[in-house]
Tab-separated table of C-alpha atoms in Angstrom:
chain	number	residue	atom	x	y	z
A	26	MET	CA	193.121	144.489	-84.362
A	27	PRO	CA	196.579	143.426	-85.573
A	28	ASP	CA	195.798	144.897	-88.990
A	29	ASP	CA	194.640	148.164	-87.439
A	30	ALA	CA	197.764	148.379	-85.338
A	31	ALA	CA	199.956	147.680	-88.340
A	32	TYR	CA	198.224	150.456	-90.266
A	33	LEU	CA	199.359	152.958	-87.665
A	34	LEU	CA	203.019	152.008	-88.054
A	35	CYS	CA	205.207	153.969	-90.444
A	36	ALA	CA	206.341	151.822	-93.331
A	37	GLU	CA	209.982	152.914	-93.091
A	38	ASP	CA	212.504	150.356	-94.285
A	39	ALA	CA	215.786	149.320	-92.758
A	40	ALA	CA	217.606	152.249	-94.340
A	41	ALA	CA	216.000	154.576	-91.809
A	42	ALA	CA	218.166	153.020	-89.142
A	43	PHE	CA	221.193	154.566	-90.749
A	44	PHE	CA	219.969	158.157	-90.346
A	45	GLY	CA	221.043	158.261	-86.727
A	46	ALA	CA	224.499	156.941	-87.472
A	47	ALA	CA	224.991	159.257	-90.419
A	48	ALA	CA	223.758	162.258	-88.460
A	49	ALA	CA	226.055	161.395	-85.576
A	50	GLY	CA	229.035	161.180	-87.885
A	51	SER	CA	228.272	164.393	-89.742
A	52	SER	CA	227.356	166.425	-86.657
A	53	ALA	CA	230.666	165.475	-85.130
A	54	CYS	CA	232.323	167.425	-87.936
A	55	THR	CA	230.575	170.660	-87.013
A	56	ALA	CA	230.339	170.311	-83.261
A	57	GLY	CA	234.090	170.661	-83.106
A	58	THR	CA	236.546	171.910	-80.531
A	59	GLY	CA	238.266	174.297	-82.925
A	60	ALA	CA	241.394	172.140	-83.092
A	61	ASP	CA	243.355	172.104	-86.328
A	62	ASP	CA	244.438	168.462	-86.178
A	63	GLY	CA	241.277	167.171	-87.873
A	64	SER	CA	240.595	164.822	-84.976
A	65	CYS	CA	236.903	165.680	-85.054
A	66	CYS	CA	236.455	164.535	-88.637
A	67	SER	CA	238.627	161.452	-88.159
A	68	ALA	CA	236.683	160.151	-85.163
A	69	GLY	CA	234.476	157.314	-86.325
A	70	GLU	CA	235.219	158.191	-89.950
A	71	GLU	CA	235.001	154.631	-91.181
A	72	GLU	CA	231.634	154.078	-89.477
A	73	SER	CA	230.318	157.353	-90.866
A	74	ALA	CA	231.551	156.550	-94.364
A	75	ALA	CA	229.813	153.173	-94.234
A	76	SER	CA	226.552	154.796	-93.137
A	77	ILE	CA	226.806	157.461	-95.834
A	78	ALA	CA	227.490	154.815	-98.479
A	79	GLU	CA	224.417	152.893	-97.335
A	80	LEU	CA	222.288	156.018	-97.649
A	81	ILE	CA	223.637	156.727	-101.128
A	82	GLY	CA	222.622	153.220	-102.135
A	83	GLY	CA	219.029	153.825	-101.046
A	84	GLU	CA	218.507	157.489	-101.950
A	85	ALA	CA	216.552	156.676	-105.105
A	86	ASP	CA	213.744	155.336	-102.904
A	87	TYR	CA	213.128	158.888	-101.662
A	88	SER	CA	213.123	160.614	-105.043
A	89	PRO	CA	210.327	161.282	-107.555
A	90	ARG	CA	209.759	158.819	-110.372
A	91	PRO	CA	212.466	158.990	-113.096
A	92	ASP	CA	210.018	160.362	-115.689
A	93	TYR	CA	208.926	163.268	-113.476
A	94	PRO	CA	211.414	165.886	-114.804
A	95	ASP	CA	210.436	165.124	-118.403
A	96	ARG	CA	206.749	165.477	-117.557
A	97	LEU	CA	207.488	168.924	-116.140
A	98	ARG	CA	209.457	169.888	-119.238
A	99	SER	CA	206.648	168.730	-121.507
A	100	ARG	CA	204.141	170.607	-119.294
A	101	SER	CA	202.211	167.443	-118.611
A	102	ILE	CA	202.626	168.744	-115.067
A	103	ASP	CA	202.425	172.534	-114.765
A	104	PRO	CA	205.985	173.779	-114.057
A	105	ALA	CA	204.734	177.288	-113.273
A	106	ALA	CA	202.457	175.983	-110.519
A	107	ARG	CA	205.350	174.003	-109.067
A	108	ALA	CA	207.598	177.084	-109.198
A	109	GLU	CA	204.994	179.155	-107.340
A	110	SER	CA	204.655	176.455	-104.681
A	111	VAL	CA	208.429	176.249	-104.198
A	112	ALA	CA	208.636	180.035	-103.882
A	113	TRP	CA	205.857	180.040	-101.289
A	114	ILE	CA	207.466	177.245	-99.269
A	115	LEU	CA	210.789	179.102	-99.185
A	116	LYS	CA	209.060	182.324	-98.180
A	117	VAL	CA	207.308	180.610	-95.280
A	118	GLN	CA	210.582	178.933	-94.280
A	119	GLU	CA	212.289	182.320	-94.142
A	120	TYR	CA	209.376	184.038	-92.386
A	121	TYR	CA	209.131	181.509	-89.548
A	122	GLY	CA	212.843	180.691	-89.399
A	123	PHE	CA	212.345	177.039	-90.294
A	124	LEU	CA	215.348	174.837	-90.937
A	125	PRO	CA	216.505	174.643	-94.577
A	126	LEU	CA	215.848	170.905	-94.335
A	127	THR	CA	212.173	171.619	-93.617
A	128	ALA	CA	211.775	173.513	-96.894
A	129	TYR	CA	213.663	170.869	-98.837
A	130	LEU	CA	211.553	168.063	-97.379
A	131	ALA	CA	208.337	169.909	-98.221
A	132	VAL	CA	209.391	170.235	-101.862
A	133	ASN	CA	210.571	166.621	-101.872
A	134	TYR	CA	207.181	165.394	-100.622
A	135	MET	CA	205.427	167.561	-103.206
A	136	ASP	CA	207.558	166.315	-106.107
A	137	ARG	CA	207.221	162.681	-105.088
A	138	PHE	CA	203.446	163.024	-104.803
A	139	LEU	CA	203.128	164.818	-108.153
A	140	SER	CA	205.168	162.086	-109.829
A	141	LEU	CA	202.584	159.552	-108.646
A	142	HIS	CA	199.264	161.420	-108.829
A	143	ARG	CA	197.708	163.881	-111.249
A	144	LEU	CA	196.048	166.887	-109.617
A	145	PRO	CA	193.074	168.877	-110.939
A	146	GLN	CA	194.370	171.888	-112.873
A	147	GLU	CA	191.399	174.243	-112.618
A	148	ASP	CA	191.767	177.331	-110.390
A	149	GLY	CA	195.024	176.064	-108.880
A	150	TRP	CA	193.447	175.172	-105.534
A	151	ALA	CA	194.717	171.570	-105.576
A	152	MET	CA	198.352	172.622	-105.989
A	153	GLU	CA	198.039	175.164	-103.197
A	154	LEU	CA	196.502	172.541	-100.930
A	155	LEU	CA	199.345	170.140	-101.729
A	156	ALA	CA	201.984	172.777	-100.940
A	157	VAL	CA	200.368	173.616	-97.586
A	158	THR	CA	200.049	169.932	-96.759
A	159	CYS	CA	203.644	169.054	-97.612
A	160	LEU	CA	205.029	171.993	-95.647
A	161	SER	CA	202.845	171.057	-92.683
A	162	LEU	CA	204.180	167.493	-92.747
A	163	ALA	CA	207.790	168.653	-93.106
A	164	ALA	CA	207.432	171.123	-90.231
A	165	LYS	CA	206.021	168.400	-88.001
A	166	MET	CA	209.011	166.238	-88.874
A	167	GLU	CA	211.753	168.794	-88.219
A	168	GLU	CA	210.528	171.798	-86.224
A	169	THR	CA	210.051	172.024	-82.455
A	170	LEU	CA	207.549	174.882	-82.791
A	171	VAL	CA	205.012	174.580	-85.597
A	172	PRO	CA	202.566	177.423	-86.299
A	173	SER	CA	198.896	176.665	-86.738
A	174	LEU	CA	197.702	175.804	-90.215
A	175	LEU	CA	195.923	179.132	-90.508
A	176	ASP	CA	199.076	181.025	-89.510
A	177	LEU	CA	201.078	178.950	-91.961
A	178	GLN	CA	198.751	180.018	-94.756
A	179	ALA	CA	198.831	183.670	-93.718
A	180	VAL	CA	202.133	184.126	-95.574
A	181	THR	CA	201.294	185.122	-99.139
A	182	PRO	CA	203.425	183.804	-102.007
A	183	PRO	CA	205.909	186.217	-103.643
A	184	THR	CA	204.026	186.126	-106.958
A	185	THR	CA	200.578	186.890	-105.532
A	186	VAL	CA	198.900	189.701	-107.459
A	187	GLU	CA	197.365	192.400	-105.312
A	188	GLY	CA	193.645	191.875	-105.017
A	189	ILE	CA	193.832	188.160	-105.774
A	190	SER	CA	193.808	186.106	-102.599
A	191	ARG	CA	195.051	182.568	-102.124
A	192	TYR	CA	192.815	179.821	-100.903
A	193	VAL	CA	192.743	179.259	-97.152
A	194	PHE	CA	192.084	175.643	-96.273
A	195	GLU	CA	190.454	174.437	-93.081
A	196	PRO	CA	192.547	172.200	-90.794
A	197	GLY	CA	190.245	169.254	-91.491
A	198	THR	CA	190.822	169.598	-95.236
A	199	VAL	CA	194.598	169.748	-94.777
A	200	GLY	CA	194.435	166.761	-92.411
A	201	ARG	CA	192.662	164.633	-95.006
A	202	MET	CA	195.197	165.680	-97.625
A	203	GLU	CA	198.022	164.784	-95.242
A	204	LEU	CA	196.691	161.243	-95.005
A	205	LEU	CA	196.515	161.038	-98.805
A	206	VAL	CA	200.117	162.250	-99.148
A	207	LEU	CA	201.359	159.898	-96.428
A	208	THR	CA	199.713	156.950	-98.132
A	209	ALA	CA	201.154	157.910	-101.531
A	210	LEU	CA	204.658	158.224	-100.058
A	211	ASN	CA	204.272	154.913	-98.206
A	212	TRP	CA	204.839	156.898	-94.983
A	213	ARG	CA	208.493	157.438	-95.904
A	214	LEU	CA	209.062	160.948	-94.569
A	215	ARG	CA	212.641	160.530	-93.332
A	216	SER	CA	213.872	161.268	-96.829
A	217	VAL	CA	217.487	161.159	-97.929
A	218	THR	CA	218.343	164.740	-98.914
A	219	PRO	CA	221.504	166.706	-99.743
A	220	PHE	CA	221.572	167.751	-96.083
A	221	THR	CA	222.084	164.104	-95.174
A	222	PHE	CA	225.565	164.304	-96.747
A	223	ILE	CA	226.589	167.944	-96.638
A	224	ASP	CA	228.356	167.963	-93.245
A	225	PHE	CA	230.318	164.818	-94.058
A	226	PHE	CA	231.450	166.181	-97.431
A	227	ALA	CA	232.388	169.558	-95.940
A	228	CYS	CA	234.682	167.792	-93.488
A	229	LYS	CA	236.356	165.993	-96.371
A	230	VAL	CA	237.227	169.351	-97.921
A	231	ASP	CA	238.145	171.055	-94.651
A	232	PRO	CA	239.364	168.457	-92.125
A	233	GLY	CA	240.860	171.202	-89.980
A	234	GLU	CA	237.388	172.722	-89.504
A	235	ARG	CA	238.517	176.279	-90.102
A	236	HIS	CA	235.865	176.954	-92.728
A	237	THR	CA	233.424	174.085	-92.239
A	238	ARG	CA	230.544	176.216	-90.994
A	239	CYS	CA	230.940	178.702	-93.840
A	240	LEU	CA	231.120	175.879	-96.370
A	241	ILE	CA	227.936	174.321	-95.045
A	242	ALA	CA	226.128	177.682	-94.950
A	243	ARG	CA	227.096	178.556	-98.526
A	244	ALA	CA	226.348	175.068	-99.841
A	245	THR	CA	222.946	175.258	-98.147
A	246	GLN	CA	222.167	178.509	-99.974
A	247	VAL	CA	223.054	176.916	-103.312
A	248	ILE	CA	220.905	173.856	-102.608
A	249	LEU	CA	217.880	175.955	-101.666
A	250	ALA	CA	218.303	178.070	-104.804
A	251	ALA	CA	218.529	174.893	-106.892
A	252	MET	CA	215.077	173.778	-105.766
A	253	HIS	CA	213.528	176.299	-108.166
A	254	ASP	CA	215.153	174.692	-111.214
A	255	ILE	CA	213.595	171.480	-112.494
A	256	GLU	CA	216.899	170.499	-114.136
A	257	PHE	CA	218.224	169.518	-110.709
A	258	LEU	CA	215.496	166.898	-110.414
A	259	ASP	CA	217.665	164.711	-112.662
A	260	HIS	CA	220.338	164.599	-109.952
A	261	CYS	CA	220.372	162.515	-106.789
A	262	PRO	CA	220.796	164.162	-103.349
A	263	SER	CA	224.380	162.942	-102.856
A	264	SER	CA	225.511	164.466	-106.173
A	265	MET	CA	223.783	167.743	-105.288
A	266	ALA	CA	225.473	167.825	-101.890
A	267	ALA	CA	228.896	167.079	-103.351
A	268	ALA	CA	228.489	169.662	-106.119
A	269	ALA	CA	227.273	172.318	-103.650
A	270	VAL	CA	230.268	171.723	-101.365
A	271	LEU	CA	232.609	171.948	-104.367
A	272	ARG	CA	230.966	175.215	-105.370
A	273	ALA	CA	231.300	176.589	-101.833
A	274	THR	CA	234.938	175.481	-101.727
A	275	GLY	CA	235.635	177.348	-104.940
A	276	GLU	CA	234.315	180.536	-103.326
A	277	THR	CA	236.630	180.159	-100.297
A	278	PRO	CA	240.062	181.571	-101.262
A	279	SER	CA	241.935	179.969	-98.369
A	280	LEU	CA	240.842	176.447	-99.367
A	281	GLU	CA	242.435	174.482	-102.165
A	282	SER	CA	240.116	173.996	-105.106
A	283	VAL	CA	238.673	170.482	-105.409
A	284	GLY	CA	237.221	168.906	-108.528
A	285	PRO	CA	234.661	166.148	-109.081
A	286	GLU	CA	237.455	163.652	-109.736
A	287	ALA	CA	238.604	164.135	-106.133
A	288	ALA	CA	235.090	164.335	-104.675
A	289	VAL	CA	234.213	160.891	-105.995
A	290	ARG	CA	236.746	159.446	-103.535
A	291	TRP	CA	234.943	160.874	-100.523
A	292	CYS	CA	232.631	157.913	-100.270
A	293	ILE	CA	231.641	154.717	-102.033
A	294	GLY	CA	228.683	155.222	-104.374
A	295	LEU	CA	229.494	158.698	-105.703
A	296	ALA	CA	229.704	159.085	-109.484
A	297	GLU	CA	232.104	161.563	-111.085
A	298	ASP	CA	229.932	162.212	-114.155
A	299	ALA	CA	226.870	162.932	-112.008
A	300	ILE	CA	228.795	165.306	-109.750
A	301	SER	CA	230.382	167.082	-112.736
A	302	SER	CA	227.019	167.578	-114.451
A	303	CYS	CA	225.386	168.891	-111.292
A	304	TYR	CA	228.373	171.150	-110.574
A	305	ARG	CA	228.089	172.762	-114.021
A	306	LEU	CA	224.404	173.412	-113.416
A	307	MET	CA	225.195	175.036	-110.072
A	308	GLN	CA	227.826	177.243	-111.671
A	309	GLN	CA	225.247	178.445	-114.183
A	310	LEU	CA	222.730	178.942	-111.374
A	311	VAL	CA	225.098	181.053	-109.273
A	312	ILE	CA	226.264	183.127	-112.249
A	313	GLY	CA	222.653	183.671	-113.330
A	314	ASN	CA	221.634	184.765	-109.838
A	315	VAL	CA	224.561	187.191	-109.653
A	316	ARG	CA	223.582	188.731	-112.988
A	317	THR	CA	219.943	188.953	-111.913
A	318	ARG	CA	220.883	190.706	-108.679
A	319	ALA	CA	223.209	193.055	-110.550
A	320	ALA	CA	220.478	193.910	-113.046
A	321	SER	CA	217.974	194.461	-110.239
A	322	THR	CA	220.433	196.703	-108.402
A	323	THR	CA	221.121	198.714	-111.566
A	324	ALA	CA	217.405	199.097	-112.281
A	325	ALA	CA	216.724	200.147	-108.693
A	326	SER	CA	219.559	202.683	-108.804
A	327	ALA	CA	218.266	204.089	-112.085
A	328	ALA	CA	214.751	204.323	-110.665
A	329	ASN	CA	216.046	206.101	-107.560
A	330	LEU	CA	218.074	208.508	-109.701
A	331	CYS	CA	215.047	209.187	-111.884
A	332	CYS	CA	212.913	209.843	-108.836
A	333	SER	CA	215.590	212.111	-107.413
A	334	ASP	CA	215.753	214.086	-110.677
A	335	GLU	CA	211.963	214.431	-110.704
A	336	VAL	CA	211.947	215.632	-107.123
A	337	LEU	CA	214.702	218.151	-107.839
A	338	SER	CA	212.967	219.319	-111.007
A	339	SER	CA	209.670	219.652	-109.187
A	340	HIS	CA	211.327	221.503	-106.330
A	341	SER	CA	213.121	223.833	-108.757
A	342	SER	CA	210.002	224.669	-110.761
A	343	SER	CA	207.954	225.191	-107.633
A	344	SER	CA	210.618	227.533	-106.242
A	345	SER	CA	210.728	229.672	-109.422
A	346	SER	CA	206.948	229.953	-109.789
A	347	PRO	CA	204.782	232.302	-107.714
A	348	PRO	CA	203.534	230.724	-104.481
A	349	PRO	CA	199.967	229.403	-104.830
A	350	ALA	CA	198.919	231.123	-101.641
A	351	LYS	CA	199.630	234.571	-103.088
A	352	ARG	CA	197.618	233.759	-106.206
A	353	ARG	CA	194.633	232.809	-104.102
A	354	LYS	CA	194.817	236.164	-102.319
A	355	ARG	CA	194.268	238.147	-105.510
A	356	SER	CA	190.963	240.013	-105.651
A	357	PRO	CA	188.368	238.993	-108.230
A	358	PRO	CA	188.086	241.275	-111.332
A	359	GLY	CA	185.830	244.294	-111.026
A	360	ILE	CA	186.426	244.988	-107.348
């Protein structure tokens, strides 16, 4: 009996105790009274900084194995299948209004599992099952209202080709896969993520809280976009959070620009080189997304103009030609 009882306990380590303290410190920065004296961010700052530093020290325990990014680059693990799974997870997150953290956790669970276990490649069903399972676990961790597994799978991925349906897995199948994932992750689901640090770092940039919410919202968008790119798997969550806040600060004209050399002083454990490298990647990501959107907008405008010209041309030719009804009224020859 003692062994059975122990099996039911989550194997979280002592670092999990710091989540509450870190969350309390960071949420204090956004709860705010609207005052400009920075009192919100200064309250309990030392305790929060100590908790954040402790989390930075243990964040590697909640990341995929170090060789995982290289295995994706070498296609030992299918990067296209991972990309499709990430896109599906983000689409479901948007459809159901899940927290950004829920989507990030789902991808984190998936990456950590893939770094430990090799999945069957044929037909892609195993990867789809893993994505559904990881999102189900993440939703149970973070959401108050979780749709049924069948409803969760009703959202089709963005890349699904018409006429080709995804697999739909029975709840029992997903449940068995959940147990496999939990065992592989050693039941460590309270992962350290960029969202663990983002509020605290935003307060460092904006102690007066005038732009904190906008900073967090923009940094969140950058972090979610970065999940598609396997290059970010080389960077730890704290570096991603710091780089995203720096990027958001650079897009806020009323805030003084901050560089990685200043960000490294926000908390013990941050590395300037890591933040700088991640920041450069995020700059490329944002610029690439802007160009992609601009190209899509231009193509859409051209397509609309082409359609408009075709409609006008068709309308003009139909107006200058005899009406079909009159032609049908002509009598047959010989009458």
